[in-house]
Coordinates of C-alpha atoms in Angstrom, one line a residue:
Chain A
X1 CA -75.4 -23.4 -41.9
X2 CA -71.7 -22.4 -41.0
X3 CA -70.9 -20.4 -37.9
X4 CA -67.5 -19.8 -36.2
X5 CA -67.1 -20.1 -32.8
X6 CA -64.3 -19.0 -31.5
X7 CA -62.8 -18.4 -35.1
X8 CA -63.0 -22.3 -35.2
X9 CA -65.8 -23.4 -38.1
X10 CA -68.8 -25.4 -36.7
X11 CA -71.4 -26.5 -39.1
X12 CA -75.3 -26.2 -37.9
X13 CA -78.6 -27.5 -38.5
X14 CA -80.8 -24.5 -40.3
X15 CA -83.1 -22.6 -37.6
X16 CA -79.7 -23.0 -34.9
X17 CA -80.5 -21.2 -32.4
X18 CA -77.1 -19.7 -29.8
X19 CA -78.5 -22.4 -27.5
X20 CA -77.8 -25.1 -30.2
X21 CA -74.2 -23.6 -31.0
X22 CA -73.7 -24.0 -27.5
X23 CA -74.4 -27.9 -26.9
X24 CA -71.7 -27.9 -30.0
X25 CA -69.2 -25.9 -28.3
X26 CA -69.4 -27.2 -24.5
X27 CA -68.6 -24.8 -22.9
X28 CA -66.9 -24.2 -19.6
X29 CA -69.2 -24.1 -16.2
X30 CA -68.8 -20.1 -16.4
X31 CA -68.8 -18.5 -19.6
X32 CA -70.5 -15.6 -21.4
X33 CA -71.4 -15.2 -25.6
X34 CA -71.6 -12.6 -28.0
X35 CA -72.4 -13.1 -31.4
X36 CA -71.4 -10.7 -34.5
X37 CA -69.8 -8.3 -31.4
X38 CA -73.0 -8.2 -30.1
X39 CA -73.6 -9.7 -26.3
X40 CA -76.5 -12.0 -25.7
X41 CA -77.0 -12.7 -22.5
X42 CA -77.5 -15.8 -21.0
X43 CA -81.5 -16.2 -21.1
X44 CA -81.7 -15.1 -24.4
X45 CA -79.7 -17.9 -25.8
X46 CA -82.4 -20.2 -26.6
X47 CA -84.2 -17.8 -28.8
X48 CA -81.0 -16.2 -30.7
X49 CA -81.7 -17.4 -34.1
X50 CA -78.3 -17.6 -35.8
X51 CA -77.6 -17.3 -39.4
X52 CA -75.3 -18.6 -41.9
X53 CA -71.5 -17.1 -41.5
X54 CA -72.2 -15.7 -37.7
X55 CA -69.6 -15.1 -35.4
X56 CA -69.8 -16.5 -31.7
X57 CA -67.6 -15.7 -28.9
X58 CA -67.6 -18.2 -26.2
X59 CA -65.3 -16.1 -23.2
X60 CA -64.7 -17.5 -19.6
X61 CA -63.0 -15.8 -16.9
X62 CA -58.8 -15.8 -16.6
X63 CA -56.5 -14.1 -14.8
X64 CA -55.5 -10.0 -15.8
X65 CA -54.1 -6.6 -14.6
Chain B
X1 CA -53.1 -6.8 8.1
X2 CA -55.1 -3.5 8.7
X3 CA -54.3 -0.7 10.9
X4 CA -57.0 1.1 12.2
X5 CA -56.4 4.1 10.4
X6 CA -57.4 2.4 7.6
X7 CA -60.9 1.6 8.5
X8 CA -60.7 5.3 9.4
X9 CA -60.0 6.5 6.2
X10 CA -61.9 4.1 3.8
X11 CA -61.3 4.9 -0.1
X12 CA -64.9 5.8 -1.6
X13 CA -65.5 4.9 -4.8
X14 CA -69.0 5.3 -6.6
X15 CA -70.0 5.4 -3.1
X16 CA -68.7 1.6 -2.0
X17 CA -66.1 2.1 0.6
X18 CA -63.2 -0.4 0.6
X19 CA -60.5 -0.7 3.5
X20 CA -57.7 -1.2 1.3
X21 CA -56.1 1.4 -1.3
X22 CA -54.3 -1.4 -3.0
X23 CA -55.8 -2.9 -6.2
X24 CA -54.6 -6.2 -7.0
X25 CA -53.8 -7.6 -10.8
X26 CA -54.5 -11.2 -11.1
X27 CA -51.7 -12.3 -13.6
X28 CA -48.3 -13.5 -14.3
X29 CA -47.6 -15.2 -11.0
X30 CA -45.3 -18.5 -11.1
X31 CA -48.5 -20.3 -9.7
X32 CA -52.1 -20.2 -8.4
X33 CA -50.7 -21.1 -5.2
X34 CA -48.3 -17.9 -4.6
X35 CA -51.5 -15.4 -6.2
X36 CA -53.5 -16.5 -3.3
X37 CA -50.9 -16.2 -0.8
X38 CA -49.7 -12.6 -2.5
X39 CA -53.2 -11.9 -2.0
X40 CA -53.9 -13.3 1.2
X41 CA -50.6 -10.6 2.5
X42 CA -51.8 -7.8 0.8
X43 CA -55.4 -7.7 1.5
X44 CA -56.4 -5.2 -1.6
X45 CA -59.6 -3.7 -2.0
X46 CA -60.4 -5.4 -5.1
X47 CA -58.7 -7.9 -8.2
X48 CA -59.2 -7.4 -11.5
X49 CA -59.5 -10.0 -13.7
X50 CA -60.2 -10.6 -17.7
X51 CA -62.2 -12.6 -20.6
X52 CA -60.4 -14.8 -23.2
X53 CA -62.1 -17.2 -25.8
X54 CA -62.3 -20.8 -24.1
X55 CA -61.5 -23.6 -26.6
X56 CA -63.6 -26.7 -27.2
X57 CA -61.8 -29.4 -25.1
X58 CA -60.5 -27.4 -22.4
X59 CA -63.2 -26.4 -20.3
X60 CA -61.2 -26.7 -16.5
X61 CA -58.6 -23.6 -17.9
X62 CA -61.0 -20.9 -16.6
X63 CA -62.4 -22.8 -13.7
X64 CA -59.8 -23.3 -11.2
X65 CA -59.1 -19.4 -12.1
X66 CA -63.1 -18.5 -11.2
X67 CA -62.7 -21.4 -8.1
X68 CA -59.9 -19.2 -6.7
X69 CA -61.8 -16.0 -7.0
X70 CA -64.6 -17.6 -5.0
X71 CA -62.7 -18.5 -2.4
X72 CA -60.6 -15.4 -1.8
X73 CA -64.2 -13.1 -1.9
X74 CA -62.4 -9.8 -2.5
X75 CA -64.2 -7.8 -4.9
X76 CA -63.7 -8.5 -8.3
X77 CA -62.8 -5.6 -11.1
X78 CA -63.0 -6.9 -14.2
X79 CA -60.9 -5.0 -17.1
X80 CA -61.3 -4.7 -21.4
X81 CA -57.6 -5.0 -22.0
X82 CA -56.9 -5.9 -25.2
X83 CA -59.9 -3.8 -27.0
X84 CA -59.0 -1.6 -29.4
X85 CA -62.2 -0.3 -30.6
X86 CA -65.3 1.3 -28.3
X87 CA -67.8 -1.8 -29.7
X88 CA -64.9 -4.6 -28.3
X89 CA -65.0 -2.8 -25.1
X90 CA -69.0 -2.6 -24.5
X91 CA -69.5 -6.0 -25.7
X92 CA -66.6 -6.9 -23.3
X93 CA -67.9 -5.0 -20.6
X94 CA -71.4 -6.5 -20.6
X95 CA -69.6 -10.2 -21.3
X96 CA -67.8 -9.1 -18.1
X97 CA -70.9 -7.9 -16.2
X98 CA -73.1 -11.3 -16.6
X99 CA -70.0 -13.7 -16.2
X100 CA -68.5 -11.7 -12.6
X101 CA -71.9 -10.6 -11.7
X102 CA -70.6 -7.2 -11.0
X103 CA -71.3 -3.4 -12.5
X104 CA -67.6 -2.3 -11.6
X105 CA -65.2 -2.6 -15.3
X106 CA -61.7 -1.3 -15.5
X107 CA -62.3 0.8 -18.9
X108 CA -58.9 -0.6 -21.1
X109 CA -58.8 0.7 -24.4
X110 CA -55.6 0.1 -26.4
X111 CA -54.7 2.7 -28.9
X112 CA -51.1 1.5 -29.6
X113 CA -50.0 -2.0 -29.2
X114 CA -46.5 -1.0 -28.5
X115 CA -46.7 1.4 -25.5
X116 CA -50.6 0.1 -24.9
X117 CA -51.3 3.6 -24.4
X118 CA -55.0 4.1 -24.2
X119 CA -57.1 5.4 -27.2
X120 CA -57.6 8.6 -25.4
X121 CA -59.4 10.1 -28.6
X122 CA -62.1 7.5 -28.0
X123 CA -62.0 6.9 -24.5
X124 CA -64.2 9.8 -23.1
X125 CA -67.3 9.1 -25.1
X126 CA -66.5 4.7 -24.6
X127 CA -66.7 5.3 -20.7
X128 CA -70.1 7.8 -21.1
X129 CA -71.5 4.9 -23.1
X130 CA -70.5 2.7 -20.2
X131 CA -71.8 4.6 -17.4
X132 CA -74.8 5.2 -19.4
X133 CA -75.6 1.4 -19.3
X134 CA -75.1 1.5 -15.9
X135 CA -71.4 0.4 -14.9
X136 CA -69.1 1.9 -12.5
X137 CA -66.2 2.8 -14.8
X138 CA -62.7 3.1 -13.6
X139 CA -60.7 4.3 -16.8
X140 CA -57.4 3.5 -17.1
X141 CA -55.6 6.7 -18.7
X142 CA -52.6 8.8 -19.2
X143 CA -51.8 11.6 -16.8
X144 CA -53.2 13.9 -19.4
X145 CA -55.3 16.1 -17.0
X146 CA -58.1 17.3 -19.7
X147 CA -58.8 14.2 -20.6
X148 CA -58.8 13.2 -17.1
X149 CA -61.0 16.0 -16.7
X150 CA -63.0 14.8 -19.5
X151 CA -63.8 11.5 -18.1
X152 CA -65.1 13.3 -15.0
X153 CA -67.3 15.7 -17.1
X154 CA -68.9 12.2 -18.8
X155 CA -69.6 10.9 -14.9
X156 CA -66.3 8.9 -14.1
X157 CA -66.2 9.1 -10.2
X158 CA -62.6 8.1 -10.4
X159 CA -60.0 7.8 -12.9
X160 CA -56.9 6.1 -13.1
X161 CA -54.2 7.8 -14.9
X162 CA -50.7 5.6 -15.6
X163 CA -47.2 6.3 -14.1
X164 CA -45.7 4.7 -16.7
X165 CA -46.5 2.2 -19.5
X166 CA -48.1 -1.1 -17.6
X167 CA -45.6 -3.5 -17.0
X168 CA -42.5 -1.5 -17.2
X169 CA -41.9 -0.6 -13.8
X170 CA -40.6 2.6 -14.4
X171 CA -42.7 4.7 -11.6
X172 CA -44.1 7.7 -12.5
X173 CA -41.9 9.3 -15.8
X174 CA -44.0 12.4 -15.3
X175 CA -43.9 14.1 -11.4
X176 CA -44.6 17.6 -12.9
X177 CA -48.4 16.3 -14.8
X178 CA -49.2 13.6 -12.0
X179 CA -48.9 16.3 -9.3
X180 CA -50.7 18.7 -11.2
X181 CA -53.6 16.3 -12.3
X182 CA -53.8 15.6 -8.1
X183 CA -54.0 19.3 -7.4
X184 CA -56.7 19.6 -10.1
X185 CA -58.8 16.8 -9.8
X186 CA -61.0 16.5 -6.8
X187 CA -62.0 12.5 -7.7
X188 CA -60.2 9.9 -6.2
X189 CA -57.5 8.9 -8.5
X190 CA -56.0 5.4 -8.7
X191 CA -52.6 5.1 -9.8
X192 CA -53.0 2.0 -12.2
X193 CA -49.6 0.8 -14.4
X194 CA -45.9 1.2 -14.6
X195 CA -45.2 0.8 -10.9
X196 CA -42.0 -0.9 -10.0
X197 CA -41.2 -0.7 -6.3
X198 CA -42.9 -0.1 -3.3
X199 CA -40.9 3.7 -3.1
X200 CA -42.9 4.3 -6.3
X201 CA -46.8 3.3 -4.6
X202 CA -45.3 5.7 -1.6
X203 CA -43.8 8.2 -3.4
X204 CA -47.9 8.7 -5.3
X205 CA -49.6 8.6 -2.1
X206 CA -47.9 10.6 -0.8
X207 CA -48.3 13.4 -3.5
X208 CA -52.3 12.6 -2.7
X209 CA -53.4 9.9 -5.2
X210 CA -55.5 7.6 -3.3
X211 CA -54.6 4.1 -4.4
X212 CA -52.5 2.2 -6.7
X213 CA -53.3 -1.1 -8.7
X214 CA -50.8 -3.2 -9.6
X215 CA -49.7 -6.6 -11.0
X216 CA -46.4 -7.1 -12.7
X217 CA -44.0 -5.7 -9.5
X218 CA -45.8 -7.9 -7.9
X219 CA -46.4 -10.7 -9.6
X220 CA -42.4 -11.0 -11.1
X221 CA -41.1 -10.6 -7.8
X222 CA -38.4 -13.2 -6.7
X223 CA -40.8 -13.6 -3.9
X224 CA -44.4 -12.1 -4.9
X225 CA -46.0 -12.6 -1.6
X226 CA -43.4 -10.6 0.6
X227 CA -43.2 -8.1 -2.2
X228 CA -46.8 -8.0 -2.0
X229 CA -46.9 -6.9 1.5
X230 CA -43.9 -4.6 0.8
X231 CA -46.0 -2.8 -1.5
X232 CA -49.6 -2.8 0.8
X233 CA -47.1 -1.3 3.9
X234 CA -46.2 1.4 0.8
X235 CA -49.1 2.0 0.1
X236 CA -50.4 2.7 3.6
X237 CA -47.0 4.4 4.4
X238 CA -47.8 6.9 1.5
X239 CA -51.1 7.5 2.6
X240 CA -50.7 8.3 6.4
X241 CA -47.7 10.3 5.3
X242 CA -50.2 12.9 2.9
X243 CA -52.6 12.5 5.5
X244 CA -49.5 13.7 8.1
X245 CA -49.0 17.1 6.4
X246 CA -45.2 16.9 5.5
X247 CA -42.9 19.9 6.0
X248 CA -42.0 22.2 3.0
X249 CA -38.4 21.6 2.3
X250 CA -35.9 24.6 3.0
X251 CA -32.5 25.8 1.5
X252 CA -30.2 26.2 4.4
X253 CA -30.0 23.8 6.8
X254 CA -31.4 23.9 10.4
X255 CA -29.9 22.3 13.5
X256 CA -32.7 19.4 14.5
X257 CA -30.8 19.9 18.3
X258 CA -30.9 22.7 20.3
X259 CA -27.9 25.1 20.2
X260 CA -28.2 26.5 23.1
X261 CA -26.2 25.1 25.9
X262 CA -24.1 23.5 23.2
X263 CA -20.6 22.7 25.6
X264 CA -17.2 23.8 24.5
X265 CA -18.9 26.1 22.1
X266 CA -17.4 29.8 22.4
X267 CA -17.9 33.4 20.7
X268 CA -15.1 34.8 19.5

């Protein structure tokens, strides 16, 4: 299946779970993920099932006002 | 550095108190180095901070950023600036919750890219969907005092209405509606955007607001740390000067010396 994460197109094994997307992605030490808007948090990631065309967000902390 | 009066008269918010009445923004400084000393002067009560996308292949940006929060241990407030719709900001929100490990969010949402003046058709019933998943909300707003109002009916234990558009350093463009919201509203308020100058965090505490959070007159400061300290001394200023009780102006004027006695000083 095809999944963007991060608006960048990542191509995944059928049955991906957000765990799987992950190991892809690498992300940063301290992160946190939506997918389609919606937040999953961190101990759910290895059950998120993904499907074909989902959006993931992979955000880490920066600096704001 | 902290006077004692401080610790005397703590800001409370949801409850927490915090010795400070200065909120710190995190961005725009020339280096990591001079927003650790700029914080290290102005000791603020807490720092926001944000969320961005990390790319693949750059996984240190955010790190050294989260390394420098750990170290300084003030209180983190993370904000949703940038979200323009209710959903970006409670997905933001709990993104920020999990990653900061904190229930406190600085409620941003944008309603017109140009002025970022908040959505403040949507913004009431975004922060009661907040607080009803459990954060403490501080809403950035306008001075608009219904709507401020409004964000107290939905359980906002403080808002924080802007003196200007952020970043423009104007001070408050509005005395009349600021001053009015203060007589008003009996939550704290935080005076959060459009500062300039130190004058400008003195000049709202002493009308009664009880804290101001800042970033850019800071942070684009020839020298951000002293400026820093410039405005925590305002701030503190501002405060003990509301606190003082300050004399109603009058329209004549009215000899500060004694006249009687005055020498060489004859009836006719």
């Amino acid at each position: 299946m095809n999944v963007l994460i991060n608006q960048e197109p990542r191509e995944l094994p059928d049955h991906a779970t957000l765990a799987d997307a992950l190991k892809v992605w690498e992300p940063p030490a301290v992160f946190a993920a939506a997918v389609n808007l919606q937040f999953v948090p961190r101990t759910a990631y290895a059950q998120h099932r993904l499907n074909d065309g989902d959006r993931i967000e992979i955000i880490a902390p920066i600096t704001g006002g | 550095m902290t006077t004692p009066a401080t610790h005397e008269d703590p800001l409370l918010l949801y409850g927490e108190s915090f010795a400070s009445r200065l909120l710190l923004g995190t961005s725009r400084y020339p280096s990591p180095a001079t927003l650790e000393a700029a914080v290290r002067r102005a000791q603020p009560a807490m720092l926001t901070a944000s969320l961005r996308r990390q790319g693949a292949a750059q996984p240190e940006a955010g790190n050294a950023f989260w390394k420098l929060l750990q170290d300084l241990a003030v209180p983190v407030l993370p904000n949703t600036a940038g979200c323009h719709t209710a959903q970006e900001v409670i997905t933001t929100a709990q993104m920020a919750r999990e990653v900061f490990n904190t229930p406190w969010i600085k409620l941003e949402l944008i309603g017109d890219d140009y002025s970022l003046q908040p959505d403040t058709l949507n913004l009431v019933d975004c922060a009661r969907q907040l607080i009803n998943d459990g954060f403490k909300v501080l809403p950035y707003c306008t001075e608009d005092l219904v709507l401020c109002q409004r964000l107290v009916d939905v359980g906002c234990q403080a808002v924080m209405p802007w003196a200007a558009p952020i970043g423009t350093g104007r001070g408050p463009v509005n005395p009349y509606a600021m001053r009015l919201l203060r007589e008003r509203l009996n939550v704290p308020l935080i005076v959060d955007a459009g500062l300039g100058l130190p004058s400008h965090a003195c000049t709202v505490m002493e009308w009664g607001f009880d804290a101001v959070l800042l970033n850019t007159a800071v942070a684009l400061a020839q020298s951000p740390v002293d400026m820093a300290g410039a405005f925590a001394d305002a701030v503190r200023a501002g405060r003990a000067a509301f606190r003082s009780g300050a004399m109603q102006p009058q329209d004549s004027a009215q000899p500060s010396t004694p006249v009687m006695g005055t020498p060489f000083w004859h009836h006719n």
